Amino acid sequence: MLNIVLFGPPGSGKGTQSEKLIEKFSLVHISTGDILRAEVAAQTELGFKAKTIMDSGILVPDEVVIGMIENKIKSNKEANGFIFDGFPRTVAQAEALDKILETYKLKVNYMVALEVPIELLIERLLGRAKVSGRADDTLEVIENRIKEYSNKTLPVANFYQNQSKFIPVDGVGEISEIFERICSVLK
Ligand code: AP5
């Protein structure tokens, strides 16, 4: 099995590159942002709680997302592998992921970290705002999301560095060019 954590700040291209990777390697895509947005759209109790938090650009509590991941892995035990997109976002989530995978005798193989300068992240997300309808794609909330990433999520890179699984990839350029870079490091 090939289990990849696709890592990077908001707007670094995790969702865009995940789409291409799942096609090439027949992996199951697990995006905590997509799962949470589906809960919001379905107006579930979890969705109501998550919406206020997401709309302000801060992270949803660890126990909520860890529970979601556990369910997804459990219901896809026969998969060729997983792409974790937007998860783990805290060291506590990374530790929990290792434990969950271990119960199925699985592990994360690589963390692919997309590196993009902040000005370009903001430009991309403000560009997406014109079509996405995402309440968190406003300048103020984008800035909060980037702050949350720097404070709580960046330490996750060290977690995988310590396991020798961290692979940085330049996330600037054409989408296809970045995809080629990722594929070449995965070889
Ligand atoms: P989430 O949905 O995960 O959002 P995010 O991490 O902020 O990521 P984005 O979807 O904004 O960006 P991306 O890196 O996927 O880039 P994309 O490919 O879309 O999380 C949303 C919220 O949910 C969080 O703030 C939090 O509240 C909550 N949440 C989610 N997971 C959580 C967790 N684990 N723990 C706690 N809370 C959690 O690209 C962006 C734009 O750029 C697109 O328009 C795209 O077309 C464009 N683009 C991409 N690549 C290129 C390129 N090479 N050149 C030009 N444009 C490009």
GROMACS .gro file of N, CA and C in nm, residues 63-161:
model
  297
   63GLU      N    1  -1.020   1.584   1.814
   63GLU     CA    2  -1.099   1.460   1.832
   63GLU      C    3  -1.205   1.446   1.722
   64VAL      N    4  -1.254   1.558   1.670
   64VAL     CA    5  -1.357   1.552   1.565
   64VAL      C    6  -1.297   1.495   1.437
   65VAL      N    7  -1.183   1.551   1.394
   65VAL     CA    8  -1.124   1.506   1.267
   65VAL      C    9  -1.063   1.366   1.279
   66ILE      N   10  -1.008   1.335   1.395
   66ILE     CA   11  -0.948   1.202   1.413
   66ILE      C   12  -1.056   1.094   1.399
   67GLY      N   13  -1.173   1.122   1.458
   67GLY     CA   14  -1.286   1.027   1.447
   67GLY      C   15  -1.326   1.007   1.301
   68MET      N   16  -1.327   1.116   1.223
   68MET     CA   17  -1.367   1.107   1.082
   68MET      C   18  -1.268   1.022   1.003
   69ILE      N   19  -1.139   1.040   1.031
   69ILE     CA   20  -1.034   0.966   0.960
   69ILE      C   21  -1.044   0.817   0.990
   70GLU      N   22  -1.067   0.787   1.118
   70GLU     CA   23  -1.076   0.648   1.161
   70GLU      C   24  -1.188   0.577   1.082
   71ASN      N   25  -1.303   0.643   1.072
   71ASN     CA   26  -1.416   0.584   0.998
   71ASN      C   27  -1.382   0.561   0.852
   72LYS      N   28  -1.314   0.658   0.791
   72LYS     CA   29  -1.280   0.648   0.648
   72LYS      C   30  -1.184   0.533   0.622
   73ILE      N   31  -1.084   0.518   0.708
   73ILE     CA   32  -0.985   0.412   0.689
   73ILE      C   33  -1.054   0.276   0.707
   74LYS      N   34  -1.136   0.269   0.812
   74LYS     CA   35  -1.207   0.144   0.843
   74LYS      C   36  -1.294   0.100   0.725
   75SER      N   37  -1.358   0.196   0.659
   75SER     CA   38  -1.450   0.157   0.551
   75SER      C   39  -1.378   0.141   0.416
   76ASN      N   40  -1.246   0.156   0.414
   76ASN     CA   41  -1.171   0.139   0.287
   76ASN      C   42  -1.051   0.048   0.306
   77LYS      N   43  -1.071  -0.058   0.384
   77LYS     CA   44  -0.956  -0.143   0.419
   77LYS      C   45  -0.892  -0.212   0.299
   78GLU      N   46  -0.970  -0.225   0.190
   78GLU     CA   47  -0.916  -0.296   0.072
   78GLU      C   48  -0.847  -0.201  -0.026
   79ALA      N   49  -0.833  -0.075   0.011
   79ALA     CA   50  -0.777   0.024  -0.083
   79ALA      C   51  -0.631  -0.007  -0.119
   80ASN      N   52  -0.587   0.049  -0.234
   80ASN     CA   53  -0.445   0.039  -0.273
   80ASN      C   54  -0.358   0.129  -0.187
   81GLY      N   55  -0.423   0.224  -0.122
   81GLY     CA   56  -0.350   0.320  -0.039
   81GLY      C   57  -0.435   0.445  -0.023
   82PHE      N   58  -0.384   0.538   0.057
   82PHE     CA   59  -0.461   0.659   0.086
   82PHE      C   60  -0.377   0.784   0.058
   83ILE      N   61  -0.448   0.890   0.016
   83ILE     CA   62  -0.384   1.023   0.016
   83ILE      C   63  -0.455   1.102   0.124
   84PHE      N   64  -0.380   1.146   0.222
   84PHE     CA   65  -0.436   1.230   0.328
   84PHE      C   66  -0.411   1.375   0.289
   85ASP      N   67  -0.520   1.447   0.265
   85ASP     CA   68  -0.512   1.585   0.215
   85ASP      C   69  -0.569   1.677   0.323
   86GLY      N   70  -0.481   1.759   0.382
   86GLY     CA   71  -0.528   1.849   0.489
   86GLY      C   72  -0.533   1.780   0.624
   87PHE      N   73  -0.475   1.666   0.635
   87PHE     CA   74  -0.467   1.588   0.759
   87PHE      C   75  -0.337   1.510   0.755
   88PRO      N   76  -0.258   1.499   0.862
   88PRO     CA   77  -0.278   1.562   0.991
   88PRO      C   78  -0.234   1.708   0.991
   89ARG      N   79  -0.300   1.787   1.073
   89ARG     CA   80  -0.272   1.931   1.081
   89ARG      C   81  -0.220   1.972   1.217
   90THR      N   82  -0.208   1.878   1.308
   90THR     CA   83  -0.143   1.904   1.438
   90THR      C   84  -0.061   1.779   1.470
   91VAL      N   85   0.034   1.796   1.562
   91VAL     CA   86   0.116   1.679   1.599
   91VAL      C   87   0.027   1.572   1.663
   92ALA      N   88  -0.074   1.615   1.740
   92ALA     CA   89  -0.165   1.516   1.802
   92ALA      C   90  -0.237   1.435   1.694
   93GLN      N   91  -0.275   1.500   1.584
   93GLN     CA   92  -0.340   1.427   1.473
   93GLN      C   93  -0.242   1.331   1.407
   94ALA      N   94  -0.117   1.372   1.394
   94ALA     CA   95  -0.015   1.285   1.330
   94ALA      C   96   0.008   1.161   1.416
   95GLU      N   97   0.014   1.180   1.547
   95GLU     CA   98   0.034   1.065   1.637
   95GLU      C   99  -0.086   0.972   1.630
   96ALA      N  100  -0.206   1.032   1.625
   96ALA     CA  101  -0.327   0.949   1.619
   96ALA      C  102  -0.331   0.870   1.487
   97LEU      N  103  -0.289   0.935   1.378
   97LEU     CA  104  -0.291   0.866   1.248
   97LEU      C  105  -0.199   0.744   1.251
   98ASP      N  106  -0.080   0.760   1.307
   98ASP     CA  107   0.013   0.646   1.318
   98ASP      C  108  -0.052   0.530   1.394
   99LYS      N  109  -0.121   0.565   1.503
   99LYS     CA  110  -0.184   0.460   1.587
   99LYS      C  111  -0.296   0.391   1.510
  100ILE      N  112  -0.378   0.469   1.442
  100ILE     CA  113  -0.492   0.409   1.368
  100ILE      C  114  -0.437   0.316   1.259
  101LEU      N  115  -0.337   0.365   1.183
  101LEU     CA  116  -0.282   0.284   1.074
  101LEU      C  117  -0.219   0.156   1.129
  102GLU      N  118  -0.153   0.168   1.242
  102GLU     CA  119  -0.087   0.052   1.304
  102GLU      C  120  -0.186  -0.061   1.334
  103THR      N  121  -0.308  -0.023   1.371
  103THR     CA  122  -0.408  -0.128   1.402
  103THR      C  123  -0.442  -0.210   1.277
  104TYR      N  124  -0.417  -0.152   1.159
  104TYR     CA  125  -0.440  -0.226   1.033
  104TYR      C  126  -0.307  -0.271   0.971
  105LYS      N  127  -0.200  -0.266   1.052
  105LYS     CA  128  -0.064  -0.300   1.007
  105LYS      C  129  -0.022  -0.214   0.887
  106LEU      N  130  -0.059  -0.088   0.891
  106LEU     CA  131  -0.023   0.006   0.784
  106LEU      C  132   0.061   0.119   0.842
  107LYS      N  133   0.118   0.199   0.750
  107LYS     CA  134   0.194   0.316   0.795
  107LYS      C  135   0.194   0.424   0.686
  108VAL      N  136   0.228   0.545   0.725
  108VAL     CA  137   0.250   0.651   0.626
  108VAL      C  138   0.383   0.622   0.560
  109ASN      N  139   0.386   0.625   0.426
  109ASN     CA  140   0.513   0.603   0.356
  109ASN      C  141   0.590   0.734   0.337
  110TYR      N  142   0.517   0.837   0.291
  110TYR     CA  143   0.583   0.966   0.265
  110TYR      C  144   0.494   1.082   0.303
  111MET      N  145   0.559   1.191   0.344
  111MET     CA  146   0.489   1.318   0.351
  111MET      C  147   0.545   1.404   0.238
  112VAL      N  148   0.459   1.439   0.142
  112VAL     CA  149   0.501   1.527   0.032
  112VAL      C  150   0.456   1.668   0.070
  113ALA      N  151   0.552   1.759   0.088
  113ALA     CA  152   0.520   1.894   0.135
  113ALA      C  153   0.534   1.995   0.020
  114LEU      N  154   0.422   2.056  -0.018
  114LEU     CA  155   0.423   2.154  -0.127
  114LEU      C  156   0.467   2.290  -0.072
  115GLU      N  157   0.572   2.346  -0.131
  115GLU     CA  158   0.626   2.473  -0.081
  115GLU      C  159   0.590   2.587  -0.178
  116VAL      N  160   0.515   2.684  -0.124
  116VAL     CA  161   0.468   2.797  -0.205
  116VAL      C  162   0.477   2.924  -0.120
  117PRO      N  163   0.532   3.034  -0.176
  117PRO     CA  164   0.540   3.157  -0.097
  117PRO      C  165   0.402   3.215  -0.061
  118ILE      N  166   0.397   3.284   0.053
  118ILE     CA  167   0.268   3.333   0.105
  118ILE      C  168   0.193   3.421   0.004
  119GLU      N  169   0.267   3.513  -0.065
  119GLU     CA  170   0.198   3.606  -0.157
  119GLU      C  171   0.123   3.527  -0.265
  120LEU      N  172   0.185   3.417  -0.310
  120LEU     CA  173   0.121   3.338  -0.416
  120LEU      C  174   0.001   3.259  -0.361
  121LEU      N  175   0.011   3.215  -0.235
  121LEU     CA  176  -0.104   3.144  -0.173
  121LEU      C  177  -0.224   3.237  -0.171
  122ILE      N  178  -0.199   3.363  -0.128
  122ILE     CA  179  -0.309   3.459  -0.117
  122ILE      C  180  -0.367   3.489  -0.255
  123GLU      N  181  -0.279   3.505  -0.353
  123GLU     CA  182  -0.325   3.534  -0.490
  123GLU      C  183  -0.413   3.420  -0.542
  124ARG      N  184  -0.367   3.295  -0.520
  124ARG     CA  185  -0.445   3.179  -0.569
  124ARG      C  186  -0.581   3.170  -0.501
  125LEU      N  187  -0.581   3.191  -0.367
  125LEU     CA  188  -0.707   3.174  -0.293
  125LEU      C  189  -0.805   3.287  -0.324
  126LEU      N  190  -0.753   3.409  -0.346
  126LEU     CA  191  -0.844   3.518  -0.382
  126LEU      C  192  -0.898   3.495  -0.524
  127GLY      N  193  -0.816   3.431  -0.606
  127GLY     CA  194  -0.862   3.393  -0.742
  127GLY      C  195  -0.973   3.290  -0.732
  128ARG      N  196  -0.952   3.192  -0.644
  128ARG     CA  197  -1.054   3.086  -0.630
  128ARG      C  198  -1.183   3.143  -0.570
  129ALA      N  199  -1.169   3.246  -0.484
  129ALA     CA  200  -1.287   3.305  -0.417
  129ALA      C  201  -1.394   3.347  -0.517
  130LYS      N  202  -1.351   3.386  -0.638
  130LYS     CA  203  -1.446   3.438  -0.738
  130LYS      C  204  -1.543   3.328  -0.783
  131VAL      N  205  -1.499   3.202  -0.769
  131VAL     CA  206  -1.586   3.092  -0.818
  131VAL      C  207  -1.623   2.990  -0.710
  132SER      N  208  -1.548   2.987  -0.599
  132SER     CA  209  -1.564   2.875  -0.505
  132SER      C  210  -1.688   2.886  -0.415
  133GLY      N  211  -1.726   3.009  -0.382
  133GLY     CA  212  -1.834   3.026  -0.286
  133GLY      C  213  -1.791   2.985  -0.145
  134ARG      N  214  -1.662   2.960  -0.123
  134ARG     CA  215  -1.617   2.921   0.009
  134ARG      C  216  -1.610   3.042   0.102
  135ALA      N  217  -1.679   3.030   0.216
  135ALA     CA  218  -1.686   3.144   0.308
  135ALA      C  219  -1.550   3.177   0.366
  136ASP      N  220  -1.455   3.080   0.359
  136ASP     CA  221  -1.322   3.106   0.417
  136ASP      C  222  -1.222   3.158   0.315
  137ASP      N  223  -1.268   3.191   0.194
  137ASP     CA  224  -1.178   3.246   0.092
  137ASP      C  225  -1.186   3.400   0.086
  138THR      N  226  -1.189   3.466   0.202
  138THR     CA  227  -1.180   3.612   0.204
  138THR      C  228  -1.042   3.646   0.259
  139LEU      N  229  -0.992   3.766   0.229
  139LEU     CA  230  -0.855   3.800   0.269
  139LEU      C  231  -0.833   3.782   0.419
  140GLU      N  232  -0.930   3.829   0.500
  140GLU     CA  233  -0.913   3.822   0.645
  140GLU      C  234  -0.904   3.676   0.692
  141VAL      N  235  -0.991   3.593   0.639
  141VAL     CA  236  -0.992   3.451   0.683
  141VAL      C  237  -0.872   3.377   0.625
  142ILE      N  238  -0.832   3.410   0.503
  142ILE     CA  239  -0.713   3.346   0.444
  142ILE      C  240  -0.592   3.374   0.535
  143GLU      N  241  -0.582   3.500   0.580
  143GLU     CA  242  -0.469   3.535   0.668
  143GLU      C  243  -0.474   3.455   0.799
  144ASN      N  244  -0.595   3.436   0.853
  144ASN     CA  245  -0.610   3.354   0.975
  144ASN      C  246  -0.570   3.210   0.948
  145ARG      N  247  -0.609   3.157   0.832
  145ARG     CA  248  -0.577   3.017   0.799
  145ARG      C  249  -0.425   2.999   0.788
  146ILE      N  250  -0.359   3.098   0.729
  146ILE     CA  251  -0.213   3.089   0.714
  146ILE      C  252  -0.146   3.097   0.852
  147LYS      N  253  -0.200   3.181   0.941
  147LYS     CA  254  -0.147   3.191   1.079
  147LYS      C  255  -0.164   3.058   1.152
  148GLU      N  256  -0.283   2.999   1.140
  148GLU     CA  257  -0.310   2.869   1.204
  148GLU      C  258  -0.211   2.765   1.153
  149TYR      N  259  -0.185   2.770   1.023
  149TYR     CA  260  -0.090   2.675   0.962
  149TYR      C  261   0.049   2.694   1.024
  150SER      N  262   0.094   2.820   1.032
  150SER     CA  263   0.229   2.846   1.086
  150SER      C  264   0.239   2.803   1.232
  151ASN      N  265   0.135   2.831   1.309
  151ASN     CA  266   0.142   2.803   1.454
  151ASN      C  267   0.121   2.656   1.487
  152LYS      N  268   0.023   2.593   1.424
  152LYS     CA  269  -0.016   2.458   1.469
  152LYS      C  270   0.023   2.347   1.373
  153THR      N  271   0.032   2.380   1.243
  153THR     CA  272   0.050   2.272   1.145
  153THR      C  273   0.196   2.251   1.105
  154LEU      N  274   0.272   2.360   1.097
  154LEU     CA  275   0.413   2.345   1.055
  154LEU      C  276   0.492   2.241   1.138
  155PRO      N  277   0.469   2.233   1.271
  155PRO     CA  278   0.543   2.132   1.349
  155PRO      C  279   0.521   1.988   1.302
  156VAL      N  280   0.414   1.965   1.226
  156VAL     CA  281   0.387   1.829   1.175
  156VAL      C  282   0.497   1.789   1.075
  157ALA      N  283   0.556   1.888   1.007
  157ALA     CA  284   0.665   1.857   0.914
  157ALA      C  285   0.783   1.795   0.989
  158ASN      N  286   0.814   1.849   1.108
  158ASN     CA  287   0.924   1.792   1.190
  158ASN      C  288   0.894   1.649   1.231
  159PHE      N  289   0.767   1.626   1.262
  159PHE     CA  290   0.724   1.492   1.304
  159PHE      C  291   0.763   1.389   1.197
  160TYR      N  292   0.737   1.423   1.070
  160TYR     CA  293   0.769   1.329   0.962
  160TYR      C  294   0.917   1.334   0.923
  161GLN      N  295   0.980   1.450   0.945
  161GLN     CA  296   1.124   1.460   0.923
  161GLN      C  297   1.196   1.362   1.016
   0.00000   0.00000   0.00000
